[in-house]
Coordinates of C-alpha atoms (C1' of nucleotides) and ligand atoms in Angstrom, one line a residue:
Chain G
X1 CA 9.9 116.3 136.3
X2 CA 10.8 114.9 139.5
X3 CA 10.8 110.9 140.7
X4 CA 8.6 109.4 142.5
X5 CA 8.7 111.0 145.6
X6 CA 8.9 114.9 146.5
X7 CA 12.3 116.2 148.0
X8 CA 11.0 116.0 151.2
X9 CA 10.3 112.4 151.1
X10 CA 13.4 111.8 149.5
X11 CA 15.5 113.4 152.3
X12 CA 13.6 112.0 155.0
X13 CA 13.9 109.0 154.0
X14 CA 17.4 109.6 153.4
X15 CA 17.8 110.6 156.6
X16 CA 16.4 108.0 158.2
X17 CA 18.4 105.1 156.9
X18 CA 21.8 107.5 157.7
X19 CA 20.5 107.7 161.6
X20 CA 19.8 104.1 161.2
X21 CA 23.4 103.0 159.9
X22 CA 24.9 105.4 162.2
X23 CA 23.8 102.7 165.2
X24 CA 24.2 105.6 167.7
X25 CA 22.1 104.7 171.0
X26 CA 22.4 108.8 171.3
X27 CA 20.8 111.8 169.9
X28 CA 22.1 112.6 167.0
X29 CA 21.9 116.5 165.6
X30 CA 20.3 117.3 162.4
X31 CA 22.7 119.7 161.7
X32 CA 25.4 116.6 161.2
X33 CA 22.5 114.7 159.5
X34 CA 21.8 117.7 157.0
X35 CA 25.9 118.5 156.3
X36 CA 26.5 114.2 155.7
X37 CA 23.6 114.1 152.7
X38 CA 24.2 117.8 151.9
X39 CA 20.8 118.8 152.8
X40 CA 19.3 122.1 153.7
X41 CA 19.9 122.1 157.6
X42 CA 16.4 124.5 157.6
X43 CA 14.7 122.5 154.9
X44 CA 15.5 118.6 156.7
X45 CA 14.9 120.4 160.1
X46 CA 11.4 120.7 159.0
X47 CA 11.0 117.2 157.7
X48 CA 12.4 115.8 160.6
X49 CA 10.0 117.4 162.8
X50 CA 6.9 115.8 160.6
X51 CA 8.4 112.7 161.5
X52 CA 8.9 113.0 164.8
X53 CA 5.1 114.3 165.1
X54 CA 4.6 111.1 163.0
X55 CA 6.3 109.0 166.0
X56 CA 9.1 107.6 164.0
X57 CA 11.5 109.8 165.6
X58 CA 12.4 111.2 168.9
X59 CA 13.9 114.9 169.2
X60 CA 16.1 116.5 172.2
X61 CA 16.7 119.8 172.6
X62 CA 19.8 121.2 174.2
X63 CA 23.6 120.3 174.1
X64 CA 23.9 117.1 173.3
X65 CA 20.5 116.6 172.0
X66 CA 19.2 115.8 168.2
X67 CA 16.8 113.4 167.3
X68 CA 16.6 109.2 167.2
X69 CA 14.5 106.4 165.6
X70 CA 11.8 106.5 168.2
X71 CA 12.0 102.6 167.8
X72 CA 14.1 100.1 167.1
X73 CA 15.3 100.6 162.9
X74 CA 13.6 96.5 162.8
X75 CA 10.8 97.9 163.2
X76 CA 10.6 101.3 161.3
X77 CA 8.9 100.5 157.6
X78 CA 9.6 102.6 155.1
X79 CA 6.1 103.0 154.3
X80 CA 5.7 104.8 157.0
X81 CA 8.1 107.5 156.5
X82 CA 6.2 108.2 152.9
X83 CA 2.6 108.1 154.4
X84 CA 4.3 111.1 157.2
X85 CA 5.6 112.8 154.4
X86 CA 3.4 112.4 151.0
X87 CA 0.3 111.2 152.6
X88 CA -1.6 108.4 152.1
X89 CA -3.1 109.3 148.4
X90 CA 0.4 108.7 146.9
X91 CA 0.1 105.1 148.0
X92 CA -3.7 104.9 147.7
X93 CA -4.7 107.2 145.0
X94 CA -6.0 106.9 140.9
X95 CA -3.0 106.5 138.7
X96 CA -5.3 109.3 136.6
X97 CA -5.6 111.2 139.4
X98 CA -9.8 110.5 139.6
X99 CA -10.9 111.7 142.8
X100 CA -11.5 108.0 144.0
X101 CA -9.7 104.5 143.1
X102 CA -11.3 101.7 142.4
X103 CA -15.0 100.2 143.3
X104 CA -17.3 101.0 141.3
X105 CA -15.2 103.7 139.1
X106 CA -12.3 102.1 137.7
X107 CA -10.6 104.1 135.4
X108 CA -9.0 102.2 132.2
X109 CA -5.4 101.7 133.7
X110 CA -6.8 100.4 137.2
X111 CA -6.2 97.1 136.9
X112 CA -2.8 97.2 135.7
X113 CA -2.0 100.0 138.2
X114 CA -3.1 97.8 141.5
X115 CA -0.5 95.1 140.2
X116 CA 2.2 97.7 140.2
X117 CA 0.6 99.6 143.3
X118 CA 0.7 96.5 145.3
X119 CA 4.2 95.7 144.6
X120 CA 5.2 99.2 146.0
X121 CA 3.4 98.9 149.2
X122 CA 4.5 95.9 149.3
X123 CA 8.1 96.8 149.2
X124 CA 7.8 99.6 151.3
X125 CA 5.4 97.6 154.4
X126 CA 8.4 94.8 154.3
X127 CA 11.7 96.6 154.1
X128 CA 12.9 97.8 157.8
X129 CA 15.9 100.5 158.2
X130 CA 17.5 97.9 159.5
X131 CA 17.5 95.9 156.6
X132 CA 18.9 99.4 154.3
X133 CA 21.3 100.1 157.2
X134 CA 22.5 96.6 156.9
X135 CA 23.5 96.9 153.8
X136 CA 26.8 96.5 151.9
X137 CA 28.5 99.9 152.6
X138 CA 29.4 101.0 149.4
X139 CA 25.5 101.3 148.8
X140 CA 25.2 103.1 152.2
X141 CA 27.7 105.6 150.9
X142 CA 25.8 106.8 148.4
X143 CA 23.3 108.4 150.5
X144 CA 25.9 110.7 151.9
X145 CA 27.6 113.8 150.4
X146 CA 30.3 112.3 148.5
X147 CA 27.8 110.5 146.1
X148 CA 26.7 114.1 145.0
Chain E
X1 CA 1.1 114.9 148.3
X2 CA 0.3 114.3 145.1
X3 CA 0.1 110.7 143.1
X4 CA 2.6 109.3 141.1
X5 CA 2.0 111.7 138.1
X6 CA 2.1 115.1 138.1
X7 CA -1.4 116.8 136.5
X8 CA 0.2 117.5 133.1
X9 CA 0.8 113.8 132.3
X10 CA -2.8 112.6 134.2
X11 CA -4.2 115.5 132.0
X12 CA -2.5 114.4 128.9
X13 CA -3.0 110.4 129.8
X14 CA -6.6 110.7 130.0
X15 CA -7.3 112.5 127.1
X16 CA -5.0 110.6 125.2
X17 CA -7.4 107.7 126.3
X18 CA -10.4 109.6 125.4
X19 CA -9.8 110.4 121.8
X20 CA -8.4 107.0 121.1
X21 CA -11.9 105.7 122.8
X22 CA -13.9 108.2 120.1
X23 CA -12.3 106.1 117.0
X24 CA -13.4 109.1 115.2
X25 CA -11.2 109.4 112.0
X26 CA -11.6 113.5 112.0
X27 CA -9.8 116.3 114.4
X28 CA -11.6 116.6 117.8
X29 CA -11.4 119.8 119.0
X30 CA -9.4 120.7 122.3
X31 CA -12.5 122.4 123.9
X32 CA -14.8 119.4 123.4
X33 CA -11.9 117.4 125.3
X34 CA -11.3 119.4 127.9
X35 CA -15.4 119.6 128.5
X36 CA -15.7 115.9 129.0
X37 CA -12.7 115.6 131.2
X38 CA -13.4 118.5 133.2
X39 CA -9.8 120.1 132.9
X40 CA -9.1 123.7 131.9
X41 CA -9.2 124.3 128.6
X42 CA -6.4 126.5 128.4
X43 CA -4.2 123.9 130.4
X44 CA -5.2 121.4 128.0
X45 CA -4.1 123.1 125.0
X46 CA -0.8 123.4 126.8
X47 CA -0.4 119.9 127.3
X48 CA -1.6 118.7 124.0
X49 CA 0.6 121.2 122.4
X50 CA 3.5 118.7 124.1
X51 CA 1.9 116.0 122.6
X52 CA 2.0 117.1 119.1
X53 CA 5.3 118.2 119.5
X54 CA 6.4 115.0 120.5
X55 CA 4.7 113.5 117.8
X56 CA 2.1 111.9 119.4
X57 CA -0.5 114.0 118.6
X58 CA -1.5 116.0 114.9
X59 CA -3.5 119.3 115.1
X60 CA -5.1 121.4 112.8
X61 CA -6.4 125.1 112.9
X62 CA -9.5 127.0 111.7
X63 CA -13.0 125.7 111.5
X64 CA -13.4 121.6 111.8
X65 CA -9.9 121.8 112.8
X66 CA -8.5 120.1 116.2
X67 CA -6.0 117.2 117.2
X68 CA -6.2 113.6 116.4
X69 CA -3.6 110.7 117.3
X70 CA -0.6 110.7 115.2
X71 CA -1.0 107.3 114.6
X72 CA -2.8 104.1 114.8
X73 CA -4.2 104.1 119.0
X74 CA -2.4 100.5 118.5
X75 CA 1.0 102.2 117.7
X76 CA 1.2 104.9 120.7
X77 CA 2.1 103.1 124.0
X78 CA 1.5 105.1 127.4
X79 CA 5.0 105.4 128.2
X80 CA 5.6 107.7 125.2
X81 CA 2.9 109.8 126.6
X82 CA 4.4 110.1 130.2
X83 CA 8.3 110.8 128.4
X84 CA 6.8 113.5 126.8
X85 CA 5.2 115.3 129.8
X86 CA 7.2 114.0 132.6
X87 CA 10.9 114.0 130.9
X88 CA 13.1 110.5 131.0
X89 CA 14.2 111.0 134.6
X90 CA 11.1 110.3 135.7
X91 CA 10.8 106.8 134.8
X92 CA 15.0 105.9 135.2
X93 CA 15.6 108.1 138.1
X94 CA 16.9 107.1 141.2
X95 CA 14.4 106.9 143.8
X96 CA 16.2 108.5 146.7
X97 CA 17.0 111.4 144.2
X98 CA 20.5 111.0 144.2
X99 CA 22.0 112.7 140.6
X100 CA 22.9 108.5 139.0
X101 CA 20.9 105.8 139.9
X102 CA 22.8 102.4 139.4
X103 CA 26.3 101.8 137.9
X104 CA 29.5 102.4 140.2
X105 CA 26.9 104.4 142.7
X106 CA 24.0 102.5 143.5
X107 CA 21.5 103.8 146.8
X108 CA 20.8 101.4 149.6
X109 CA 16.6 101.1 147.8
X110 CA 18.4 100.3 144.0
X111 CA 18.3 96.7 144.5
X112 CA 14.4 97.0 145.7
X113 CA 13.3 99.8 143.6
X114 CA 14.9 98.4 139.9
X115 CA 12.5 95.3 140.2
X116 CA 9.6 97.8 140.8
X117 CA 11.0 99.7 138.3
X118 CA 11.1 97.6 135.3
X119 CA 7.4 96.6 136.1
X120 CA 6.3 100.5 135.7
X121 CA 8.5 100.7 132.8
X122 CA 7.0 97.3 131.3
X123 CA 3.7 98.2 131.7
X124 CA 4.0 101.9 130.2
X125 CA 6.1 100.6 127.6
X126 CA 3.6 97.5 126.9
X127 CA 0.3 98.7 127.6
X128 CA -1.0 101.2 123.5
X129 CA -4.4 103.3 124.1
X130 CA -5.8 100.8 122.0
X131 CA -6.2 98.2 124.6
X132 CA -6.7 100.9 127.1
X133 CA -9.8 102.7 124.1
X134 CA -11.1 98.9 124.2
X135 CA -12.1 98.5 127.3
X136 CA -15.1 97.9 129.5
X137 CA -17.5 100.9 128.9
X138 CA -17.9 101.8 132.3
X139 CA -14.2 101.8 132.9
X140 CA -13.7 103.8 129.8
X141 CA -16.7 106.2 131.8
X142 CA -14.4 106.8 134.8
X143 CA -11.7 109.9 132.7
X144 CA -14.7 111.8 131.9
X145 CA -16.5 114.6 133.9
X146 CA -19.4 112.3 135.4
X147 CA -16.5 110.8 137.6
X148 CA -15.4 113.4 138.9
Chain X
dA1 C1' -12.0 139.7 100.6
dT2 C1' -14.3 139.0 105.1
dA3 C1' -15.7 136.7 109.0
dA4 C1' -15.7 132.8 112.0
dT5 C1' -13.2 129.0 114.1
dT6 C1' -9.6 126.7 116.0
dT7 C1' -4.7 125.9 117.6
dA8 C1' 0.1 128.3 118.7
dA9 C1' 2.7 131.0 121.4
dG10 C1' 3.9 133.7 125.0
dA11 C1' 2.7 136.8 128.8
dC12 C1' 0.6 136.8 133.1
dA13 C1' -1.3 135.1 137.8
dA14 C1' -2.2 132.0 141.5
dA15 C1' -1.0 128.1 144.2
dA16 C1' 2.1 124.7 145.9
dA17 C1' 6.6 123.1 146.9
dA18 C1' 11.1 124.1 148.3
dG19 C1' 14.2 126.5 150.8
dT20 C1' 15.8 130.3 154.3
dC21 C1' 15.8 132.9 158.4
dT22 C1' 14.5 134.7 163.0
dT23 C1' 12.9 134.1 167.5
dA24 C1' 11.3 131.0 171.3
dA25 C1' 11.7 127.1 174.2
dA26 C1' 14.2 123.4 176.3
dT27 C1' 18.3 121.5 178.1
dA28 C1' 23.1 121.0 179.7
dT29 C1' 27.2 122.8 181.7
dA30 C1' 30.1 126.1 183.8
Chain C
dT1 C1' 22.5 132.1 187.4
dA2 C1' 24.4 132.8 183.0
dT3 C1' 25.8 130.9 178.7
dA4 C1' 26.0 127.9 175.0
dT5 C1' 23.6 124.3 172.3
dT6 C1' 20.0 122.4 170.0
dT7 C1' 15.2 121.6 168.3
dA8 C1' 10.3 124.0 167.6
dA9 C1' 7.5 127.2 165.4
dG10 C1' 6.3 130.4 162.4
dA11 C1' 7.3 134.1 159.1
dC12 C1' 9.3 134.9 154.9
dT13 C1' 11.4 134.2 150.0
dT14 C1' 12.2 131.7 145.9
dT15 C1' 11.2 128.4 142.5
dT16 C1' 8.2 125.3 140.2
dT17 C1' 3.8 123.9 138.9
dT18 C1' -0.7 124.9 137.6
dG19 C1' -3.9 127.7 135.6
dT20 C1' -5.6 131.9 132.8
dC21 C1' -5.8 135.2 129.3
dT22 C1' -4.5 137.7 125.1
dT23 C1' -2.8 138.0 120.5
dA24 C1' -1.2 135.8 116.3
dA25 C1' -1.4 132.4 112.7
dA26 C1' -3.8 129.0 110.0
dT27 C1' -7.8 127.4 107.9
dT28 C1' -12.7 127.2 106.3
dA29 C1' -16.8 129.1 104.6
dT30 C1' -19.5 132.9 103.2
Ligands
FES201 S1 -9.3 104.1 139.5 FE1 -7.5 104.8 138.5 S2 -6.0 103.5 139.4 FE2 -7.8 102.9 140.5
FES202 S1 20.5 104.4 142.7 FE1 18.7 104.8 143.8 S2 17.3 103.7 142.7 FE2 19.1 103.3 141.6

DNA sequence: ATAATTTAAGACAAAAAAGTCTTAAATATA
DNA sequence: TATATTTAAGACTTTTTTGTCTTAAATTAT
């Protein structure tokens, strides 16, 4: 009944471009994160720790500490954040749900489905952080709370 | 983790494919379906019971008795099929999960995700089981139990 | 009428996803 | 050193999805 993406992928992702926009060279604590995209604090705790097992974040305990793009947001894909968080199937996988795409057992929507499928990894392998933190505010805001 | 569907509507896509494939002008029963897709029976039932519901399926009880397409396999177009199992919000939702997507509010991915979007959309809304029924043998091979 | 077949409906159970809480470890500061 | 802050890890609960089973209703055939 959901979109796309499970609520975890959907908050980290979230989260991520909020850190990015935020342009903070420090840590930045999840607990600010979770309150500005009224998110579980417990639940995005957990999903930020996936990604910074993943490498796309770095975390810091203690006063002061919190977590930060591990690299530069130019160079964070968005692709990545859903391959940490869904797994690669969800970008790989039989639109059917057959237990393998594509070779020699096509199912009946594969063809059409690679179109589509390539468009989305396309989209997500080319658009950086940067380029979603970049972008006209009034879009930015509706990440946060007050679009709820 | 999961692919873009959730089991219902992959459940109720393939068959859906499968009995417009048998051209067969009688009820099929549910049991012989689930058999050459290798899905629960029970399960089955529950999702074809959608089906008819929505109109996209008729069934019949007692002996020789089954479900059948509604109508013509040229008439029932695959978005229909994932409305009915998935709900609206699955193919009009916003991607980042926010409550609107678009409008007055739109997310920083809106721009990005629309254009994928409206492909999904077109090709559901386009692509009828006939053309899917009329395909290639071997792809037509890959919904039913040997595949898996 | 009776029995057999098949879907409908709803209760029930198991598994997965989502969300919450507690305790431990790391760090900074007083 | 002692205290406060903040993430890590894992247990735990709730909700949703998935899957199973039982009983009822409809239908056919004997
Ligand atoms: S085999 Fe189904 S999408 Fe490739
Ligand atoms: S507002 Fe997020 S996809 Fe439209």
């Amino acid at each position: 009944m959901s979109g796309i993406f499970s609520n975890k992928c959907e908050y980290g992702l979230r989260a991520a471009v909020y850190i990015a926009a935020l342009k903070k060279d420090q840590f930045v604590s999840i607990r600010s994160v979770a309150e500005a995209l009224d998110i579980s604090f417990y639940f995005l705790t957990k999903v930020l720790q996936t990604l910074t097992q993943a490498n796309i974040m770095n975390s810091y305990r203690g006063p002061n500490g919190g977590i930060s793009l591990s690299r530069p947001a130019s160079e964070i894909h968005l692709n990545e954040i859903v391959i940490a968080l869904e797994g690669r199937r969800s970008l790989e996988g039989c639109v059917l749900g057959l237990p393998e795409c594509g070779g020699e057992n096509p199912c009946p929507l594969h063809n059409r489905w690679m179109d589509i499928r390539e468009e989305i990894n396309q989209m997500l392998g080319s658009t950086t952080l940067q380029e979603l933190a970049d972008q006209n505010p009034v879009k930015l805001e509706n990440i946060i709370k007050s679009a709820g």
